[in-house]
Amino acid sequence: MKLIITRPVVLTGDGGVRSFVPGLTVEVDAATAEQILAQQAGISAEPAAEAPSTPRRRKSADAET
């Protein structure tokens, strides 16, 4: 999974210590992605599968009044 790091994060796992800094886009395994997302230190860089394929349309100003 690709994540965009939003806050500094240091993870310790079986492979050792991994340090990520804000602004990086990293591709990590599912377990590491879960840790980063649980710490609220990153967001998904890939579009969600359930995202609509066409952009939503705004209502016109006339329809709001």
PDB file of N, CA and C in Angstrom:
ATOM      1  N   MET A   1       0.845  -1.171   0.000  1.00  0.00           N
ATOM      2  CA  MET A   1       0.000   0.000   0.000  1.00  0.00           C
ATOM      3  C   MET A   1       0.893   1.239   0.000  1.00  0.00           C
ATOM      4  N   LYS A   2       0.499   2.229  -0.793  1.00  0.00           N
ATOM      5  CA  LYS A   2       1.243   3.490  -0.833  1.00  0.00           C
ATOM      6  C   LYS A   2       0.621   4.464   0.158  1.00  0.00           C
ATOM      7  N   LEU A   3       1.479   5.082   0.972  1.00  0.00           N
ATOM      8  CA  LEU A   3       1.035   6.072   1.947  1.00  0.00           C
ATOM      9  C   LEU A   3       1.828   7.350   1.780  1.00  0.00           C
ATOM     10  N   ILE A   4       1.176   8.466   2.069  1.00  0.00           N
ATOM     11  CA  ILE A   4       1.863   9.745   2.152  1.00  0.00           C
ATOM     12  C   ILE A   4       2.045  10.026   3.635  1.00  0.00           C
ATOM     13  N   ILE A   5       3.285  10.203   4.066  1.00  0.00           N
ATOM     14  CA  ILE A   5       3.581  10.444   5.470  1.00  0.00           C
ATOM     15  C   ILE A   5       3.242  11.899   5.790  1.00  0.00           C
ATOM     16  N   THR A   6       2.438  12.087   6.846  1.00  0.00           N
ATOM     17  CA  THR A   6       2.009  13.439   7.220  1.00  0.00           C
ATOM     18  C   THR A   6       2.687  13.936   8.496  1.00  0.00           C
ATOM     19  N   ARG A   7       3.228  13.021   9.303  1.00  0.00           N
ATOM     20  CA  ARG A   7       3.943  13.378  10.540  1.00  0.00           C
ATOM     21  C   ARG A   7       5.156  12.464  10.644  1.00  0.00           C
ATOM     22  N   PRO A   8       6.198  12.876  11.375  1.00  0.00           N
ATOM     23  CA  PRO A   8       7.341  11.979  11.560  1.00  0.00           C
ATOM     24  C   PRO A   8       6.885  10.689  12.253  1.00  0.00           C
ATOM     25  N   VAL A   9       7.387   9.561  11.784  1.00  0.00           N
ATOM     26  CA  VAL A   9       7.011   8.272  12.371  1.00  0.00           C
ATOM     27  C   VAL A   9       8.227   7.359  12.419  1.00  0.00           C
ATOM     28  N   VAL A  10       8.376   6.662  13.544  1.00  0.00           N
ATOM     29  CA  VAL A  10       9.431   5.675  13.709  1.00  0.00           C
ATOM     30  C   VAL A  10       8.755   4.367  14.093  1.00  0.00           C
ATOM     31  N   LEU A  11       8.995   3.331  13.307  1.00  0.00           N
ATOM     32  CA  LEU A  11       8.405   2.022  13.553  1.00  0.00           C
ATOM     33  C   LEU A  11       9.494   1.030  13.912  1.00  0.00           C
ATOM     34  N   THR A  12       9.199   0.173  14.868  1.00  0.00           N
ATOM     35  CA  THR A  12      10.120  -0.902  15.224  1.00  0.00           C
ATOM     36  C   THR A  12       9.419  -2.211  14.919  1.00  0.00           C
ATOM     37  N   GLY A  13      10.054  -3.053  14.140  1.00  0.00           N
ATOM     38  CA  GLY A  13       9.469  -4.328  13.785  1.00  0.00           C
ATOM     39  C   GLY A  13      10.532  -5.405  13.735  1.00  0.00           C
ATOM     40  N   ASP A  14      10.177  -6.529  13.154  1.00  0.00           N
ATOM     41  CA  ASP A  14      11.111  -7.646  13.041  1.00  0.00           C
ATOM     42  C   ASP A  14      12.346  -7.272  12.235  1.00  0.00           C
ATOM     43  N   GLY A  15      12.170  -6.383  11.253  1.00  0.00           N
ATOM     44  CA  GLY A  15      13.279  -6.009  10.386  1.00  0.00           C
ATOM     45  C   GLY A  15      14.138  -4.887  10.929  1.00  0.00           C
ATOM     46  N   GLY A  16      13.808  -4.353  12.083  1.00  0.00           N
ATOM     47  CA  GLY A  16      14.578  -3.250  12.653  1.00  0.00           C
ATOM     48  C   GLY A  16      13.751  -1.988  12.757  1.00  0.00           C
ATOM     49  N   VAL A  17      14.429  -0.881  12.827  1.00  0.00           N
ATOM     50  CA  VAL A  17      13.764   0.406  12.996  1.00  0.00           C
ATOM     51  C   VAL A  17      13.636   1.099  11.650  1.00  0.00           C
ATOM     52  N   ARG A  18      12.443   1.624  11.372  1.00  0.00           N
ATOM     53  CA  ARG A  18      12.221   2.380  10.145  1.00  0.00           C
ATOM     54  C   ARG A  18      11.745   3.775  10.539  1.00  0.00           C
ATOM     55  N   SER A  19      12.372   4.770   9.975  1.00  0.00           N
ATOM     56  CA  SER A  19      12.008   6.147  10.274  1.00  0.00           C
ATOM     57  C   SER A  19      11.538   6.822   8.988  1.00  0.00           C
ATOM     58  N   PHE A  20      10.366   7.442   9.057  1.00  0.00           N
ATOM     59  CA  PHE A  20       9.815   8.138   7.909  1.00  0.00           C
ATOM     60  C   PHE A  20       9.590   9.591   8.288  1.00  0.00           C
ATOM     61  N   VAL A  21       9.816  10.495   7.369  1.00  0.00           N
ATOM     62  CA  VAL A  21       9.634  11.925   7.622  1.00  0.00           C
ATOM     63  C   VAL A  21       8.451  12.446   6.809  1.00  0.00           C
ATOM     64  N   PRO A  22       7.827  13.531   7.258  1.00  0.00           N
ATOM     65  CA  PRO A  22       6.686  14.077   6.521  1.00  0.00           C
ATOM     66  C   PRO A  22       7.037  14.403   5.075  1.00  0.00           C
ATOM     67  N   GLY A  23       6.061  14.184   4.207  1.00  0.00           N
ATOM     68  CA  GLY A  23       6.249  14.490   2.797  1.00  0.00           C
ATOM     69  C   GLY A  23       6.670  13.307   1.957  1.00  0.00           C
ATOM     70  N   LEU A  24       7.127  12.232   2.586  1.00  0.00           N
ATOM     71  CA  LEU A  24       7.521  11.048   1.827  1.00  0.00           C
ATOM     72  C   LEU A  24       6.297  10.281   1.359  1.00  0.00           C
ATOM     73  N   THR A  25       6.396   9.675   0.195  1.00  0.00           N
ATOM     74  CA  THR A  25       5.419   8.692  -0.254  1.00  0.00           C
ATOM     75  C   THR A  25       6.131   7.354  -0.215  1.00  0.00           C
ATOM     76  N   VAL A  26       5.599   6.436   0.571  1.00  0.00           N
ATOM     77  CA  VAL A  26       6.248   5.145   0.749  1.00  0.00           C
ATOM     78  C   VAL A  26       5.289   4.020   0.396  1.00  0.00           C
ATOM     79  N   GLU A  27       5.851   2.915  -0.055  1.00  0.00           N
ATOM     80  CA  GLU A  27       5.059   1.715  -0.291  1.00  0.00           C
ATOM     81  C   GLU A  27       5.452   0.707   0.786  1.00  0.00           C
ATOM     82  N   VAL A  28       4.476   0.309   1.586  1.00  0.00           N
ATOM     83  CA  VAL A  28       4.739  -0.567   2.723  1.00  0.00           C
ATOM     84  C   VAL A  28       3.771  -1.746   2.702  1.00  0.00           C
ATOM     85  N   ASP A  29       4.113  -2.776   3.488  1.00  0.00           N
ATOM     86  CA  ASP A  29       3.223  -3.928   3.590  1.00  0.00           C
ATOM     87  C   ASP A  29       1.999  -3.563   4.435  1.00  0.00           C
ATOM     88  N   ALA A  30       1.013  -4.427   4.459  1.00  0.00           N
ATOM     89  CA  ALA A  30      -0.257  -4.138   5.133  1.00  0.00           C
ATOM     90  C   ALA A  30      -0.077  -3.894   6.623  1.00  0.00           C
ATOM     91  N   ALA A  31       0.773  -4.678   7.283  1.00  0.00           N
ATOM     92  CA  ALA A  31       0.978  -4.522   8.729  1.00  0.00           C
ATOM     93  C   ALA A  31       1.594  -3.163   9.057  1.00  0.00           C
ATOM     94  N   THR A  32       2.592  -2.753   8.280  1.00  0.00           N
ATOM     95  CA  THR A  32       3.231  -1.455   8.502  1.00  0.00           C
ATOM     96  C   THR A  32       2.252  -0.325   8.202  1.00  0.00           C
ATOM     97  N   ALA A  33       1.467  -0.482   7.151  1.00  0.00           N
ATOM     98  CA  ALA A  33       0.465   0.535   6.805  1.00  0.00           C
ATOM     99  C   ALA A  33      -0.530   0.711   7.945  1.00  0.00           C
ATOM    100  N   GLU A  34      -0.952  -0.390   8.550  1.00  0.00           N
ATOM    101  CA  GLU A  34      -1.886  -0.321   9.673  1.00  0.00           C
ATOM    102  C   GLU A  34      -1.282   0.457  10.839  1.00  0.00           C
ATOM    103  N   GLN A  35       0.011   0.224  11.124  1.00  0.00           N
ATOM    104  CA  GLN A  35       0.671   0.943  12.214  1.00  0.00           C
ATOM    105  C   GLN A  35       0.720   2.439  11.927  1.00  0.00           C
ATOM    106  N   ILE A  36       1.082   2.799  10.711  1.00  0.00           N
ATOM    107  CA  ILE A  36       1.192   4.217  10.347  1.00  0.00           C
ATOM    108  C   ILE A  36      -0.175   4.886  10.407  1.00  0.00           C
ATOM    109  N   LEU A  37      -1.199   4.232   9.882  1.00  0.00           N
ATOM    110  CA  LEU A  37      -2.542   4.802   9.905  1.00  0.00           C
ATOM    111  C   LEU A  37      -3.083   4.876  11.329  1.00  0.00           C
ATOM    112  N   ALA A  38      -2.777   3.883  12.172  1.00  0.00           N
ATOM    113  CA  ALA A  38      -3.226   3.898  13.570  1.00  0.00           C
ATOM    114  C   ALA A  38      -2.603   5.057  14.335  1.00  0.00           C
ATOM    115  N   GLN A  39      -1.377   5.419  13.991  1.00  0.00           N
ATOM    116  CA  GLN A  39      -0.698   6.541  14.642  1.00  0.00           C
ATOM    117  C   GLN A  39      -1.113   7.879  14.031  1.00  0.00           C
ATOM    118  N   GLN A  40      -1.984   7.823  13.039  1.00  0.00           N
ATOM    119  CA  GLN A  40      -2.435   9.009  12.304  1.00  0.00           C
ATOM    120  C   GLN A  40      -1.241   9.791  11.768  1.00  0.00           C
ATOM    121  N   ALA A  41      -0.252   9.066  11.272  1.00  0.00           N
ATOM    122  CA  ALA A  41       0.973   9.670  10.748  1.00  0.00           C
ATOM    123  C   ALA A  41       1.037   9.606   9.229  1.00  0.00           C
ATOM    124  N   GLY A  42      -0.026   9.135   8.593  1.00  0.00           N
ATOM    125  CA  GLY A  42      -0.027   9.051   7.138  1.00  0.00           C
ATOM    126  C   GLY A  42      -1.428   8.871   6.599  1.00  0.00           C
ATOM    127  N   ILE A  43      -1.559   9.105   5.284  1.00  0.00           N
ATOM    128  CA  ILE A  43      -2.831   8.911   4.598  1.00  0.00           C
ATOM    129  C   ILE A  43      -2.573   8.091   3.338  1.00  0.00           C
ATOM    130  N   SER A  44      -3.601   7.446   2.844  1.00  0.00           N
ATOM    131  CA  SER A  44      -3.462   6.618   1.653  1.00  0.00           C
ATOM    132  C   SER A  44      -3.160   7.488   0.441  1.00  0.00           C
ATOM    133  N   ALA A  45      -2.194   7.057  -0.348  1.00  0.00           N
ATOM    134  CA  ALA A  45      -1.833   7.788  -1.564  1.00  0.00           C
ATOM    135  C   ALA A  45      -2.560   7.236  -2.777  1.00  0.00           C
ATOM    136  N   GLU A  46      -3.230   6.108  -2.606  1.00  0.00           N
ATOM    137  CA  GLU A  46      -3.949   5.484  -3.707  1.00  0.00           C
ATOM    138  C   GLU A  46      -5.427   5.803  -3.569  1.00  0.00           C
ATOM    139  N   PRO A  47      -6.118   6.014  -4.674  1.00  0.00           N
ATOM    140  CA  PRO A  47      -7.549   6.322  -4.574  1.00  0.00           C
ATOM    141  C   PRO A  47      -8.316   5.141  -3.984  1.00  0.00           C
ATOM    142  N   ALA A  48      -9.330   5.449  -3.214  1.00  0.00           N
ATOM    143  CA  ALA A  48     -10.162   4.409  -2.619  1.00  0.00           C
ATOM    144  C   ALA A  48     -10.944   3.693  -3.717  1.00  0.00           C
ATOM    145  N   ALA A  49     -11.155   2.402  -3.545  1.00  0.00           N
ATOM    146  CA  ALA A  49     -11.854   1.608  -4.550  1.00  0.00           C
ATOM    147  C   ALA A  49     -13.302   2.062  -4.715  1.00  0.00           C
ATOM    148  N   GLU A  50     -13.910   2.554  -3.635  1.00  0.00           N
ATOM    149  CA  GLU A  50     -15.308   2.947  -3.721  1.00  0.00           C
ATOM    150  C   GLU A  50     -15.513   4.404  -4.144  1.00  0.00           C
ATOM    151  N   ALA A  51     -14.451   5.090  -4.522  1.00  0.00           N
ATOM    152  CA  ALA A  51     -14.576   6.486  -4.956  1.00  0.00           C
ATOM    153  C   ALA A  51     -15.300   6.546  -6.296  1.00  0.00           C
ATOM    154  N   PRO A  52     -16.172   7.531  -6.458  1.00  0.00           N
ATOM    155  CA  PRO A  52     -16.889   7.628  -7.740  1.00  0.00           C
ATOM    156  C   PRO A  52     -15.930   7.964  -8.871  1.00  0.00           C
ATOM    157  N   SER A  53     -16.238   7.452 -10.055  1.00  0.00           N
ATOM    158  CA  SER A  53     -15.350   7.666 -11.195  1.00  0.00           C
ATOM    159  C   SER A  53     -15.561   9.030 -11.830  1.00  0.00           C
ATOM    160  N   THR A  54     -16.720   9.650 -11.572  1.00  0.00           N
ATOM    161  CA  THR A  54     -16.983  10.982 -12.105  1.00  0.00           C
ATOM    162  C   THR A  54     -17.072  11.964 -10.955  1.00  0.00           C
ATOM    163  N   PRO A  55     -16.601  13.180 -11.147  1.00  0.00           N
ATOM    164  CA  PRO A  55     -16.651  14.161 -10.060  1.00  0.00           C
ATOM    165  C   PRO A  55     -18.088  14.542  -9.722  1.00  0.00           C
ATOM    166  N   ARG A  56     -18.317  14.862  -8.448  1.00  0.00           N
ATOM    167  CA  ARG A  56     -19.645  15.313  -8.032  1.00  0.00           C
ATOM    168  C   ARG A  56     -19.895  16.713  -8.565  1.00  0.00           C
ATOM    169  N   ARG A  57     -21.126  16.981  -8.904  1.00  0.00           N
ATOM    170  CA  ARG A  57     -21.479  18.298  -9.431  1.00  0.00           C
ATOM    171  C   ARG A  57     -22.037  19.158  -8.309  1.00  0.00           C
ATOM    172  N   ARG A  58     -21.651  20.404  -8.316  1.00  0.00           N
ATOM    173  CA  ARG A  58     -22.174  21.352  -7.337  1.00  0.00           C
ATOM    174  C   ARG A  58     -23.530  21.852  -7.791  1.00  0.00           C
ATOM    175  N   LYS A  59     -24.362  22.162  -6.831  1.00  0.00           N
ATOM    176  CA  LYS A  59     -25.638  22.771  -7.153  1.00  0.00           C
ATOM    177  C   LYS A  59     -25.406  24.205  -7.583  1.00  0.00           C
ATOM    178  N   SER A  60     -26.231  24.674  -8.469  1.00  0.00           N
ATOM    179  CA  SER A  60     -26.113  26.062  -8.878  1.00  0.00           C
ATOM    180  C   SER A  60     -26.560  26.969  -7.741  1.00  0.00           C
ATOM    181  N   ALA A  61     -26.142  28.210  -7.759  1.00  0.00           N
ATOM    182  CA  ALA A  61     -26.520  29.172  -6.726  1.00  0.00           C
ATOM    183  C   ALA A  61     -28.030  29.363  -6.688  1.00  0.00           C
ATOM    184  N   ASP A  62     -28.671  29.266  -7.842  1.00  0.00           N
ATOM    185  CA  ASP A  62     -30.125  29.435  -7.897  1.00  0.00           C
ATOM    186  C   ASP A  62     -30.859  28.310  -7.170  1.00  0.00           C
ATOM    187  N   ALA A  63     -30.322  27.116  -7.210  1.00  0.00           N
ATOM    188  CA  ALA A  63     -30.964  25.981  -6.570  1.00  0.00           C
ATOM    189  C   ALA A  63     -30.858  26.055  -5.045  1.00  0.00           C
ATOM    190  N   GLU A  64     -29.888  26.793  -4.533  1.00  0.00           N
ATOM    191  CA  GLU A  64     -29.687  26.878  -3.082  1.00  0.00           C
ATOM    192  C   GLU A  64     -30.605  27.902  -2.439  1.00  0.00           C
ATOM    193  N   THR A  65     -31.178  28.823  -3.199  1.00  0.00           N
ATOM    194  CA  THR A  65     -32.005  29.868  -2.594  1.00  0.00           C
ATOM    195  C   THR A  65     -33.470  29.577  -2.711  1.00  0.00           C
TER     196      THR A  65
END
